[in-house]
XYZ file of N, CA and C in Angstrom:
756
model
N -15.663 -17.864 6.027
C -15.055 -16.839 6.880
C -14.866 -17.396 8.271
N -13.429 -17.488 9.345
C -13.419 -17.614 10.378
C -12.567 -16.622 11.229
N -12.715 -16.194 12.418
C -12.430 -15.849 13.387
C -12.025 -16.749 14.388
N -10.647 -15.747 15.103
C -10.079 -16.383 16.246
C -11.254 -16.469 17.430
N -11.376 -17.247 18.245
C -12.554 -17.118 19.418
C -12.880 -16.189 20.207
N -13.504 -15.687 20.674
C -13.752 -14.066 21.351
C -13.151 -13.071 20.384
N -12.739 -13.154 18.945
C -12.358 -12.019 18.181
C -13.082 -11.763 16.959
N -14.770 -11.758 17.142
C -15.607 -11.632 15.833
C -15.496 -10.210 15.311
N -15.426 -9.671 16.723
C -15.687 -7.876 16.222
C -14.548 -7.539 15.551
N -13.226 -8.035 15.212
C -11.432 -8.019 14.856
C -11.641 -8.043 13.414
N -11.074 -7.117 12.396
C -10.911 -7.605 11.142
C -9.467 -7.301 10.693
N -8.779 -7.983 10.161
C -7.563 -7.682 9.776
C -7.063 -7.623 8.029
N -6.239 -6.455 7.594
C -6.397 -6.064 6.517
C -4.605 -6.499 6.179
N -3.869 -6.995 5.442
C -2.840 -7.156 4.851
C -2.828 -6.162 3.635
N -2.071 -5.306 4.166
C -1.725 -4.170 3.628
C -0.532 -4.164 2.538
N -0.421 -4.523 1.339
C 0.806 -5.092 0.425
C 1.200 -3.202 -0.434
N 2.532 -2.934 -0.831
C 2.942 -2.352 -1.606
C 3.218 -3.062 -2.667
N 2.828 -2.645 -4.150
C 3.343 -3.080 -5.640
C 4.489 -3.792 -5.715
N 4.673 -5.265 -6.586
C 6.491 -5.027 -6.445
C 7.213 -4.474 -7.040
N 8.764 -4.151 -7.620
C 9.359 -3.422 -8.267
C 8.652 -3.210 -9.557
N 9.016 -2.026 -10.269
C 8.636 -1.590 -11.395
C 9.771 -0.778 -12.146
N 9.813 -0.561 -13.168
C 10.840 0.157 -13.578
C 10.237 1.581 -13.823
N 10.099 2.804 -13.471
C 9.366 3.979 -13.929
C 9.607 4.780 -15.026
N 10.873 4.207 -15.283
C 11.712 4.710 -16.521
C 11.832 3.648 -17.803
N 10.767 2.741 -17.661
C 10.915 1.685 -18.525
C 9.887 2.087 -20.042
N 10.516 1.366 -21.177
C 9.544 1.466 -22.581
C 8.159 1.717 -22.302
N 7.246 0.878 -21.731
C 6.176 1.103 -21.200
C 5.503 2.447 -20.982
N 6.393 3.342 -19.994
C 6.032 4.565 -19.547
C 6.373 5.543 -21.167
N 6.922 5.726 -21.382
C 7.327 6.346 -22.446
C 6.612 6.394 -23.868
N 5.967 4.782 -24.438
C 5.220 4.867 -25.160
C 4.065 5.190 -24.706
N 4.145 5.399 -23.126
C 1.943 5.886 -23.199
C 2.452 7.525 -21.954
N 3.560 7.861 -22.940
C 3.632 9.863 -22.746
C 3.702 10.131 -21.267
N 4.412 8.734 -20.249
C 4.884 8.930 -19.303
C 3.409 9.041 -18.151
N 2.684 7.958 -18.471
C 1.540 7.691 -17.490
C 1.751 6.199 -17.058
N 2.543 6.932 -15.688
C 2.952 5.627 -14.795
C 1.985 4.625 -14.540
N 0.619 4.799 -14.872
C -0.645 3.683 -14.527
C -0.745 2.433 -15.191
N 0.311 2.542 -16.212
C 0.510 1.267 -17.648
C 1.463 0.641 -16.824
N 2.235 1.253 -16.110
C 3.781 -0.061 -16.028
C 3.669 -1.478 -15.012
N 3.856 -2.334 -15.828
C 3.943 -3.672 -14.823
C 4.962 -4.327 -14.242
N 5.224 -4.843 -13.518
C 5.913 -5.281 -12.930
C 7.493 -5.956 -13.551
N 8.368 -5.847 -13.474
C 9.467 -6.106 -13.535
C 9.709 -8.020 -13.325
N 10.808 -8.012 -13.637
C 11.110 -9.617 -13.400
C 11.171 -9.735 -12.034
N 12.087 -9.063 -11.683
C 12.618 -8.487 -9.699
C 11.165 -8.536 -9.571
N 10.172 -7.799 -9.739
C 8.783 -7.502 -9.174
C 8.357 -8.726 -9.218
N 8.152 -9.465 -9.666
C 7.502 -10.687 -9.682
C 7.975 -11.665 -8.814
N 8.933 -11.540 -8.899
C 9.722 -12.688 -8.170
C 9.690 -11.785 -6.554
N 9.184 -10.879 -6.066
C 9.240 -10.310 -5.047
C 7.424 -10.493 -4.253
N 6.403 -10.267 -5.461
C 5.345 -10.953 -5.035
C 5.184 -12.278 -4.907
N 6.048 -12.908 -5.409
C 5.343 -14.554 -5.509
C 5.973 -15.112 -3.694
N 7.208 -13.958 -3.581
C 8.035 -14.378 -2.295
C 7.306 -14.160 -1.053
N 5.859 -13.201 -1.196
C 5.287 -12.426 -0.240
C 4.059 -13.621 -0.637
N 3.457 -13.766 -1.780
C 2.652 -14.687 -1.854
C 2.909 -15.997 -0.973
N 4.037 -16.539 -0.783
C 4.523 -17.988 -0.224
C 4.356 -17.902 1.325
N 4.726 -16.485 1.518
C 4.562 -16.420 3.166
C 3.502 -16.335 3.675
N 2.568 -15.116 3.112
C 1.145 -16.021 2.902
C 0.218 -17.042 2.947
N 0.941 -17.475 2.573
C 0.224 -19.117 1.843
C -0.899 -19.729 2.327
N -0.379 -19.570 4.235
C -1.334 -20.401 5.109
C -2.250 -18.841 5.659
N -2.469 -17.684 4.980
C -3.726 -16.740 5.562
C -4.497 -17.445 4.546
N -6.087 -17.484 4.737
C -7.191 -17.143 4.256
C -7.940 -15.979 4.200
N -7.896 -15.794 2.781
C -8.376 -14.093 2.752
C -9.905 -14.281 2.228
N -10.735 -13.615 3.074
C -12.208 -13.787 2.518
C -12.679 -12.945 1.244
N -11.837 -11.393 1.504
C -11.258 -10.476 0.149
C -9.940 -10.487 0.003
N -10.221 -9.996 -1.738
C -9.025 -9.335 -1.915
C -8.968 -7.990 -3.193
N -8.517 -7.324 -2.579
C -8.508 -5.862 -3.696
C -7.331 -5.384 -4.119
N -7.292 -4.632 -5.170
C -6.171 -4.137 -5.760
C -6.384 -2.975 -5.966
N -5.555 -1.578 -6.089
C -5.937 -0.173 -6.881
C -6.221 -0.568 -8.695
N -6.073 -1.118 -9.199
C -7.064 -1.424 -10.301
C -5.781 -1.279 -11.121
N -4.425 -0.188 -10.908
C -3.232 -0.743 -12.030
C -2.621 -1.778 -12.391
N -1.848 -1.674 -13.553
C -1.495 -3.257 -13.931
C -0.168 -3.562 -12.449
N 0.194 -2.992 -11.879
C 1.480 -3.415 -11.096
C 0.600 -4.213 -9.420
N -0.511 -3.135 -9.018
C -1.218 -3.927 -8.117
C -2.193 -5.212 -8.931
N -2.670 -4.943 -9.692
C -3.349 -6.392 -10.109
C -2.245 -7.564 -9.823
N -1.233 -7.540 -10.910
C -0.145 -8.502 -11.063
C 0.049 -8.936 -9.210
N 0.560 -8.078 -8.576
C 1.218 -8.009 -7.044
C 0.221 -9.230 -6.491
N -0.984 -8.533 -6.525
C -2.443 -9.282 -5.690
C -2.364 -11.120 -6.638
N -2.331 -10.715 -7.678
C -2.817 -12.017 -8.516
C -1.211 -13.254 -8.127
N 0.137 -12.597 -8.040
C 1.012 -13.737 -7.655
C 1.053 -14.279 -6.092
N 0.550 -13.413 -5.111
C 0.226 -13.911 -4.263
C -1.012 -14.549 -3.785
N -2.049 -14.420 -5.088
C -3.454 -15.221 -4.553
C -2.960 -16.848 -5.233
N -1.778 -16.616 -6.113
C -1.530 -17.639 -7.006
C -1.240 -19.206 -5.938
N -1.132 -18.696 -4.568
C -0.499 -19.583 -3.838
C -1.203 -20.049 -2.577
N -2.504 -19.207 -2.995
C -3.627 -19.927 -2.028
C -4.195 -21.071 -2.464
N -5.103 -21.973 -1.949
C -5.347 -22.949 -2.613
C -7.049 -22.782 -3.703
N -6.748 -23.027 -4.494
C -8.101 -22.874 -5.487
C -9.229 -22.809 -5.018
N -9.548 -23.269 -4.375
C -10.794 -23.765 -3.510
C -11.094 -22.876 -2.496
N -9.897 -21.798 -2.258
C -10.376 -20.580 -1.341
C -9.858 -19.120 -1.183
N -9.382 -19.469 -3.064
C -8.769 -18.317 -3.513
C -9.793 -17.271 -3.638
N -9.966 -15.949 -3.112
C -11.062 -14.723 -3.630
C -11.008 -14.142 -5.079
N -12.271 -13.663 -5.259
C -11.711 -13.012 -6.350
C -11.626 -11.655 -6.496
N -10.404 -11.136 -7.193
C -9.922 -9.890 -7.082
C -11.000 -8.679 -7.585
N -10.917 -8.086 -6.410
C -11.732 -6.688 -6.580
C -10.791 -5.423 -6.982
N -11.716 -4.710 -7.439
C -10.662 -3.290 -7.384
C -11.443 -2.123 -6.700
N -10.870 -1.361 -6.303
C -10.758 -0.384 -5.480
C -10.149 0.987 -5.900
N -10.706 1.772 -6.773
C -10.485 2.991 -7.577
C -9.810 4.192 -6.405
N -10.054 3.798 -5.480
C -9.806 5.324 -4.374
C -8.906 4.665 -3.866
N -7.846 3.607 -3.682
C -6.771 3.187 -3.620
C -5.979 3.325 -4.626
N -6.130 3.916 -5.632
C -4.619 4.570 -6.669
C -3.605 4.935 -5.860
N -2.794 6.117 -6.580
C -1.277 5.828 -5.863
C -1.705 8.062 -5.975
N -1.085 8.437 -4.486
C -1.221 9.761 -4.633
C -0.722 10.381 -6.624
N -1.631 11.688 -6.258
C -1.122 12.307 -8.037
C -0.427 13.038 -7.784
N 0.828 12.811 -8.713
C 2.195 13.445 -8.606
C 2.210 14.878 -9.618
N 2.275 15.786 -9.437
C 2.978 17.099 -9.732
C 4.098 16.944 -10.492
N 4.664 17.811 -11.223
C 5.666 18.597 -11.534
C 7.332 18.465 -11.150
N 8.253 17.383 -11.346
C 9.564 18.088 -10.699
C 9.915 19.167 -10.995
N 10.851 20.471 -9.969
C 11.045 21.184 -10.284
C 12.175 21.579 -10.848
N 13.153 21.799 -11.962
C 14.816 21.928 -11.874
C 15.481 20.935 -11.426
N 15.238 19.218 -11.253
C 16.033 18.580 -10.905
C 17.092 18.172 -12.065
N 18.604 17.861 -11.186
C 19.196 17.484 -12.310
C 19.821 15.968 -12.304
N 19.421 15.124 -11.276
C 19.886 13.668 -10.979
C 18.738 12.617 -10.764
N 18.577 11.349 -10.713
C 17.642 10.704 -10.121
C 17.772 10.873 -8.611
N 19.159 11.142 -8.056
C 18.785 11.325 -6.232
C 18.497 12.456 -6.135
N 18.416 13.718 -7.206
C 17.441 15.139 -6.459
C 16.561 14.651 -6.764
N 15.687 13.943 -7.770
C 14.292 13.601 -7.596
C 13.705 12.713 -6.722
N 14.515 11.793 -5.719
C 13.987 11.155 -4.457
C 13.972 11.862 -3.743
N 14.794 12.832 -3.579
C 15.320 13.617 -2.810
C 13.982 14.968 -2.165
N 13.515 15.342 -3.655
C 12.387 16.331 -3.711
C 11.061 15.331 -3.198
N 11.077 14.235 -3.846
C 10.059 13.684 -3.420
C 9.555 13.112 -1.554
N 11.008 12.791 -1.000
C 11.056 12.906 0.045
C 10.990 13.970 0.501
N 11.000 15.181 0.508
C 10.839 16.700 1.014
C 9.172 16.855 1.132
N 8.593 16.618 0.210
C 7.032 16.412 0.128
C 6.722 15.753 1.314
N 7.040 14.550 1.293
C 5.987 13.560 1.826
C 6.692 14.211 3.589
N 7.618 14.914 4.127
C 7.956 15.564 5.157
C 7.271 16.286 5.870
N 6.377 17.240 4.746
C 5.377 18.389 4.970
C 4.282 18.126 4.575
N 3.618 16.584 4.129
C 2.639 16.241 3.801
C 1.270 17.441 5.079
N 1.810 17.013 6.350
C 0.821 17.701 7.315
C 0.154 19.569 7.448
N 1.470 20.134 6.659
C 1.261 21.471 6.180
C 0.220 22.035 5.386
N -0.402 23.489 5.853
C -1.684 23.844 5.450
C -1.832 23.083 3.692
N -2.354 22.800 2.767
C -2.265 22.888 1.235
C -1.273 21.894 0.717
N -0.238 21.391 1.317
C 1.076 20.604 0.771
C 0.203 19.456 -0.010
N 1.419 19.256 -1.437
C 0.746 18.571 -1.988
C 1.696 17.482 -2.953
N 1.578 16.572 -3.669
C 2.576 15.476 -4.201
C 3.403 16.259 -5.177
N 4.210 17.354 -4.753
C 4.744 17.885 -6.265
C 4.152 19.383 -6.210
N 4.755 19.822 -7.202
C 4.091 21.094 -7.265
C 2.743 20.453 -8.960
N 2.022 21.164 -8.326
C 0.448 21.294 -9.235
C -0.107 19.276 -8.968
N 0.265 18.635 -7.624
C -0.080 17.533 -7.509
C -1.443 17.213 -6.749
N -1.428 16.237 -6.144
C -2.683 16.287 -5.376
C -2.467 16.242 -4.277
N -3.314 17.323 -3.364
C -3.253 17.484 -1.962
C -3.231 16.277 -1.484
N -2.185 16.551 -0.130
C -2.269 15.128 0.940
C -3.270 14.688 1.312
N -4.334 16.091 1.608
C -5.310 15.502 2.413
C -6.516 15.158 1.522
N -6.319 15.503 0.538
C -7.562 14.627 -0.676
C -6.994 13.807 -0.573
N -5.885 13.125 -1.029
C -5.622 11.710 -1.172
C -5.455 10.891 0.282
N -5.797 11.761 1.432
C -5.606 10.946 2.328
C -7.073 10.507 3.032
N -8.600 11.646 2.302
C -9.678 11.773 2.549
C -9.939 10.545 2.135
N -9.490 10.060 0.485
C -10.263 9.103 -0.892
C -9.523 7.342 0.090
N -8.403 7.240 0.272
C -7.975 6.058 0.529
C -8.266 5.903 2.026
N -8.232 6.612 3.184
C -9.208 6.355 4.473
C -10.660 6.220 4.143
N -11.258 6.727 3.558
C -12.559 6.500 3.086
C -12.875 5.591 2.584
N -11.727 5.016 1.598
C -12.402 3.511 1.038
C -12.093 2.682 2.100
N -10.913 2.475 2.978
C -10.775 1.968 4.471
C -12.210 1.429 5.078
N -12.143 2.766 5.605
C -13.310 2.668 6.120
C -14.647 2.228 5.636
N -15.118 2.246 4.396
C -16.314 1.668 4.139
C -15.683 0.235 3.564
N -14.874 -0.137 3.508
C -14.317 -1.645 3.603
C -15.044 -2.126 5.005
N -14.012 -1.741 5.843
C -14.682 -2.133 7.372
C -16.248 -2.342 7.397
N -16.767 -1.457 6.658
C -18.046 -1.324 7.296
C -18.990 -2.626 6.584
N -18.372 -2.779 5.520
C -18.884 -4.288 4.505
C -19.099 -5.319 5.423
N -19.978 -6.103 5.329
C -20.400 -7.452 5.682
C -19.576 -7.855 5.338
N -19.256 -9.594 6.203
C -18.912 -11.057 5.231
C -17.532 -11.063 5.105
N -16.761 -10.336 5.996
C -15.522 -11.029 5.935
C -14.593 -10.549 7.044
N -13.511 -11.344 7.080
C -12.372 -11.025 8.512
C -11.287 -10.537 8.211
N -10.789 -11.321 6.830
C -9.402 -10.836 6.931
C -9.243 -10.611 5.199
N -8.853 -9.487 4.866
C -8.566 -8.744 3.385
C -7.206 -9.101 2.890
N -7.052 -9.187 1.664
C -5.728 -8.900 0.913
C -5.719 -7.075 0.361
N -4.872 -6.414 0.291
C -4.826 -4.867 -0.501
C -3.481 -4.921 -0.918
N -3.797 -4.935 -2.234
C -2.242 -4.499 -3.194
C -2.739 -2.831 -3.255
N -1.656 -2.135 -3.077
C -1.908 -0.304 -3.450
C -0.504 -0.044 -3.690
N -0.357 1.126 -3.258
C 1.203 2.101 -3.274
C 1.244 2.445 -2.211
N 3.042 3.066 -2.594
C 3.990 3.318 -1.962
C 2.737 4.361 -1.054
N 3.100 5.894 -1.796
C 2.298 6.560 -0.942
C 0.979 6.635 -0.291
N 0.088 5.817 -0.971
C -1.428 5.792 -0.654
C -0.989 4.824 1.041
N -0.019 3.932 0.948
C 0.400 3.125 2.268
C 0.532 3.584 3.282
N 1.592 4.886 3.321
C 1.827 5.621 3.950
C 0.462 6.413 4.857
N -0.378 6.959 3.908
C -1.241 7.693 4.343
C -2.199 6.805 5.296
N -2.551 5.566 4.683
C -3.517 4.660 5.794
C -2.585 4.333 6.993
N -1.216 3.816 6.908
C -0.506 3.748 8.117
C -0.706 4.721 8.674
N -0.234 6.189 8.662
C -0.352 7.542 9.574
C -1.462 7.757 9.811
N -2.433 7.318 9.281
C -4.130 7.652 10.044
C -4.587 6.440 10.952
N -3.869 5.175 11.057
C -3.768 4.086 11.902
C -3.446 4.154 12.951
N -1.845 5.376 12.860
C -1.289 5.324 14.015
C -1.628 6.667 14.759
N -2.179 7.799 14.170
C -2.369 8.915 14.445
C -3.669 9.258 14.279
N -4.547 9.012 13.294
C -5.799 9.631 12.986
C -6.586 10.142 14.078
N -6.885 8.960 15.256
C -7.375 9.335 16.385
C -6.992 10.516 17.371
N -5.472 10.676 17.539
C -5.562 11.527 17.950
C -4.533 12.821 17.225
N -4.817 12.982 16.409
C -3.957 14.005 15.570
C -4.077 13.787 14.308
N -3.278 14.720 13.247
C -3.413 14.285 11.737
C -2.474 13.205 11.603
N -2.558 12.491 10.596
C -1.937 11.060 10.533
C -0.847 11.580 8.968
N -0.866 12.523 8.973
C -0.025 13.347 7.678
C 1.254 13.520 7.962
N 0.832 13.903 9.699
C 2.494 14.208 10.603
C 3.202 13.119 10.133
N 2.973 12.074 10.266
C 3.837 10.868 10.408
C 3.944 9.962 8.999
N 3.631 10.156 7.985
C 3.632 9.857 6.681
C 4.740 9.566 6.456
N 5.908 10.437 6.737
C 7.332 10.294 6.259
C 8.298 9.114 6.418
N 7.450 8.951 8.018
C 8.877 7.629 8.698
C 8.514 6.538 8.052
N 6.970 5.512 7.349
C 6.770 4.676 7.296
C 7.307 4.538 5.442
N 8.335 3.930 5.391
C 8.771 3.099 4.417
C 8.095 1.609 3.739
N 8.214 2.046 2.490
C 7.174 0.861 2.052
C 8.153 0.850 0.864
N 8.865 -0.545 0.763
C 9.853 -1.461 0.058
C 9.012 -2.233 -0.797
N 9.518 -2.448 -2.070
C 8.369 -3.087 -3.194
C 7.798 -4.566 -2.520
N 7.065 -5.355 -2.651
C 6.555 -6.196 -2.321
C 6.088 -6.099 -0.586
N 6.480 -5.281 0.075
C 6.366 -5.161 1.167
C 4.720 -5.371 1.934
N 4.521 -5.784 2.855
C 3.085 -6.613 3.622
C 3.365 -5.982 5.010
N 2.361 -4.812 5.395
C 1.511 -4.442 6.482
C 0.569 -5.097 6.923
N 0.633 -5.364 8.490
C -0.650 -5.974 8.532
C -1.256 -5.026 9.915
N -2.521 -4.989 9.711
C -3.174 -3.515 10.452
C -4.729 -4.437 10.977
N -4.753 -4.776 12.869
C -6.281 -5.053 12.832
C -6.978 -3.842 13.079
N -8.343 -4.242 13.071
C -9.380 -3.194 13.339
C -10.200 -3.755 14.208
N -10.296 -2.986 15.780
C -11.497 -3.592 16.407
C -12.702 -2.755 16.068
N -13.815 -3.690 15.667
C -14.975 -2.869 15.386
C -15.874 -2.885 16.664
N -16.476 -1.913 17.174
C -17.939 -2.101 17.765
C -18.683 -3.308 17.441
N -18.879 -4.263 18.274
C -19.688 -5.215 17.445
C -21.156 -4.339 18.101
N -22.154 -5.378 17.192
C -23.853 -5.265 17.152
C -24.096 -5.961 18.278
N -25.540 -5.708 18.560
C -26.110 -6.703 19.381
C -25.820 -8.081 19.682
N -25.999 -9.036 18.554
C -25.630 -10.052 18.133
C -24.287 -11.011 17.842
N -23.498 -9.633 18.309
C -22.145 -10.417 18.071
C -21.528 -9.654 17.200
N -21.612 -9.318 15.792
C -21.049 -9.451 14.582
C -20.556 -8.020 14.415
N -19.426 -7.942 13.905
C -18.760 -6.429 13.758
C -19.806 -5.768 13.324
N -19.463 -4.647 13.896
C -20.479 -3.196 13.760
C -19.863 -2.553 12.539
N -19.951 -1.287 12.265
C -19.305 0.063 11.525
C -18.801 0.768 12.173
N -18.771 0.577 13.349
C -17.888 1.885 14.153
C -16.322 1.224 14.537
N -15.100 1.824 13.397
C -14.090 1.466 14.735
C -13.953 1.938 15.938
N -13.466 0.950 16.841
C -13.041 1.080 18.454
C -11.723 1.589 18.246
N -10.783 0.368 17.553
C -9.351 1.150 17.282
C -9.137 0.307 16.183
N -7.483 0.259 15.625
C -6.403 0.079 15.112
C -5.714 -0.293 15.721
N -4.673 -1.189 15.260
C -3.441 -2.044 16.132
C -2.746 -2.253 14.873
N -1.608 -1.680 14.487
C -0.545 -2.144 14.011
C 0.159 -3.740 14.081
N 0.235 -4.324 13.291
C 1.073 -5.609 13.918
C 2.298 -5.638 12.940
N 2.560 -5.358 12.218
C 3.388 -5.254 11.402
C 3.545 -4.229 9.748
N 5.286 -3.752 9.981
C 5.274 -2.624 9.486
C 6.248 -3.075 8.150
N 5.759 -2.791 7.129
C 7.089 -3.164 5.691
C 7.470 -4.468 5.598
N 7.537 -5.145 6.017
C 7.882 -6.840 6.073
C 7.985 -7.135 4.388
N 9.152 -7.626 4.067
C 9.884 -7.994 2.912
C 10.540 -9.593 2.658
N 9.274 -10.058 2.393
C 9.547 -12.054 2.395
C 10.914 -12.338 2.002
N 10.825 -11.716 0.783
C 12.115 -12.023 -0.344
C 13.525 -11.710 0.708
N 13.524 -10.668 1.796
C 14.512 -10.269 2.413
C 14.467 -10.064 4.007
N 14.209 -10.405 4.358
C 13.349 -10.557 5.753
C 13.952 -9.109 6.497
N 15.447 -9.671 6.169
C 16.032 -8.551 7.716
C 16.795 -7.772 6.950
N 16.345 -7.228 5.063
C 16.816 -6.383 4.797
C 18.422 -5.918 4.360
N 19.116 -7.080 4.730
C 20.483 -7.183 4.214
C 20.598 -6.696 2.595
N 21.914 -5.884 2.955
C 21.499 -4.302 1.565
C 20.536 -3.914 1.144
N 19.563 -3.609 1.460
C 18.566 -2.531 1.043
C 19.260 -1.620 2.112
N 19.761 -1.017 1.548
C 20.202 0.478 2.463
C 19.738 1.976 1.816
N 18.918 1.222 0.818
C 18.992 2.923 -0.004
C 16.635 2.829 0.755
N 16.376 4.135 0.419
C 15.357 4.287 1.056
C 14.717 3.843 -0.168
N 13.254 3.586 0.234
C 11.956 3.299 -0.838
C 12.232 4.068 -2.409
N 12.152 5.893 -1.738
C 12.122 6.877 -2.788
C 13.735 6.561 -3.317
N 14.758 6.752 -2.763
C 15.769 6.433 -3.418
C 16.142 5.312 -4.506
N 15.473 4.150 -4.030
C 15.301 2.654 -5.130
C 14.305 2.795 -5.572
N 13.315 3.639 -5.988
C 12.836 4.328 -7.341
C 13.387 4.279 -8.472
N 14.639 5.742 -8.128
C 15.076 6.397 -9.075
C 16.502 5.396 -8.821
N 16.866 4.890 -8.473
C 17.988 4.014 -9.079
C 18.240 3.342 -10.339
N 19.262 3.658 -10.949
C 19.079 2.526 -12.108
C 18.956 1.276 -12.221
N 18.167 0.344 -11.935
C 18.107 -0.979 -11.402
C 18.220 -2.179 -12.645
N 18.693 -3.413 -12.546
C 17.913 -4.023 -13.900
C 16.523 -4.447 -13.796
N 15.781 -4.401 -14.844
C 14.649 -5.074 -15.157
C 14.289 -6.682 -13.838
């Protein structure tokens, strides 16, 4: 484990979204439409290995995944490109799943169903609002994935993390990054876009101890980077939003 000089109390977390997946693929269908089976796409792969390369030169002391096959895969093509000798080994992290989705209601296109789904994540901050109708509240799922956050931080023995998760669980740690302190971090859920393969990177100053060594208490959060897309840097055509290239018909 190393640290920049005067920055022991600093831990920094690389915050990754899944890469593409197809949601509408064989996969989902033979297991009765439980999105937790589907893996990664060809596009998906070739979108982590692109985020893996940029990578290349961090040293991650961890690294975790939400425990599905699309974050395992994500985490595992970009550890693929560290060097052996200081590759981690992949943890999982159960309270990093992907928010639980509800019910569409009457939709009749794939863009009313981005469409609805973006309406949600709008009013995430509203008394009860929740992923869908009969889904899971924002603020449970925003209690379970700040919570594992946070007792990350609070772990001994390391500086800088890898996290493969989701789209929405992303969202929710960004808006409590940028807001938690002083407001709900639910308000702001909506604006932060998370593009498949996409890499956040978020420090944490901790309280250090007596001795030097990060404490458990954060001081703050610092954003350093928001969605970053190796494979595409500056985004040339991606014009359609996250939720919209969902439900697109895409190839494999």
């Amino acid at each position: 484990m190393t640290a920049a000089p005067g920055l022991t109390g600093r831990r920094r977390i690389y915050l990754m979204r899944h890469g593409h997946v197809d949601y509408f693929g064989p996969e989902i269908a033979a297991a009765g439409g439980d999105t937790k089976v589907v893996p990664l796409t060809s596009r998906g792969q070739e979108q982590a290995i692109a985020a893996g390369r940029a990578l290349s030169q961090v040293r991650f002391d961890r690294a975790i995944s939400s425990g599905v096959p699309r974050t395992r895969e994500t985490a595992g093509f970009v550890l693929a490109e560290q060097p052996a000798e200081a590759r981690p080994q992949l943890e999982t992290e159960a309270e990093l799943v992907e928010i639980h989705g509800g019910r569409f209601a009457n939709v009749k296109s794939r863009a009313e169903l981005a469409a609805q789904m973006a309406f949600h994540f709008s009013y995430a901050s509203d008394p009860g609002a929740r992923m869908l109708e009969g889904g899971e509240l924002f603020t449970e799922a925003e209690r379970r994935a700040v919570g594992a956050i946070r007792r990350l931080l609070t772990e001994p023995g390391w500086q800088t993390m890898l996290i493969a998760a989701h789209e929405g669980i992303n969202r929710l740690i960004l808006g409590w990054a940028a807001l938690g302190a002083r407001g709900s971090g639910l308000a702001a859920v909506h604006a932060f876009e998370q593009d498949p393969a996409c890499i956040n990177v978020i420090d944490f100053d901790m309280v250090p101890n007596a001795d030097g060594s990060p404490g458990t208490e954060i001081e703050r959060a610092l954003i350093k980077a928001v969605n970053v897309t190796p494979y595409n840097y500056v985004k040339h055509g991606m014009n359609m939003t996250s939720l919209e290239a969902i439900f697109a018909r895409t190839p494999r």
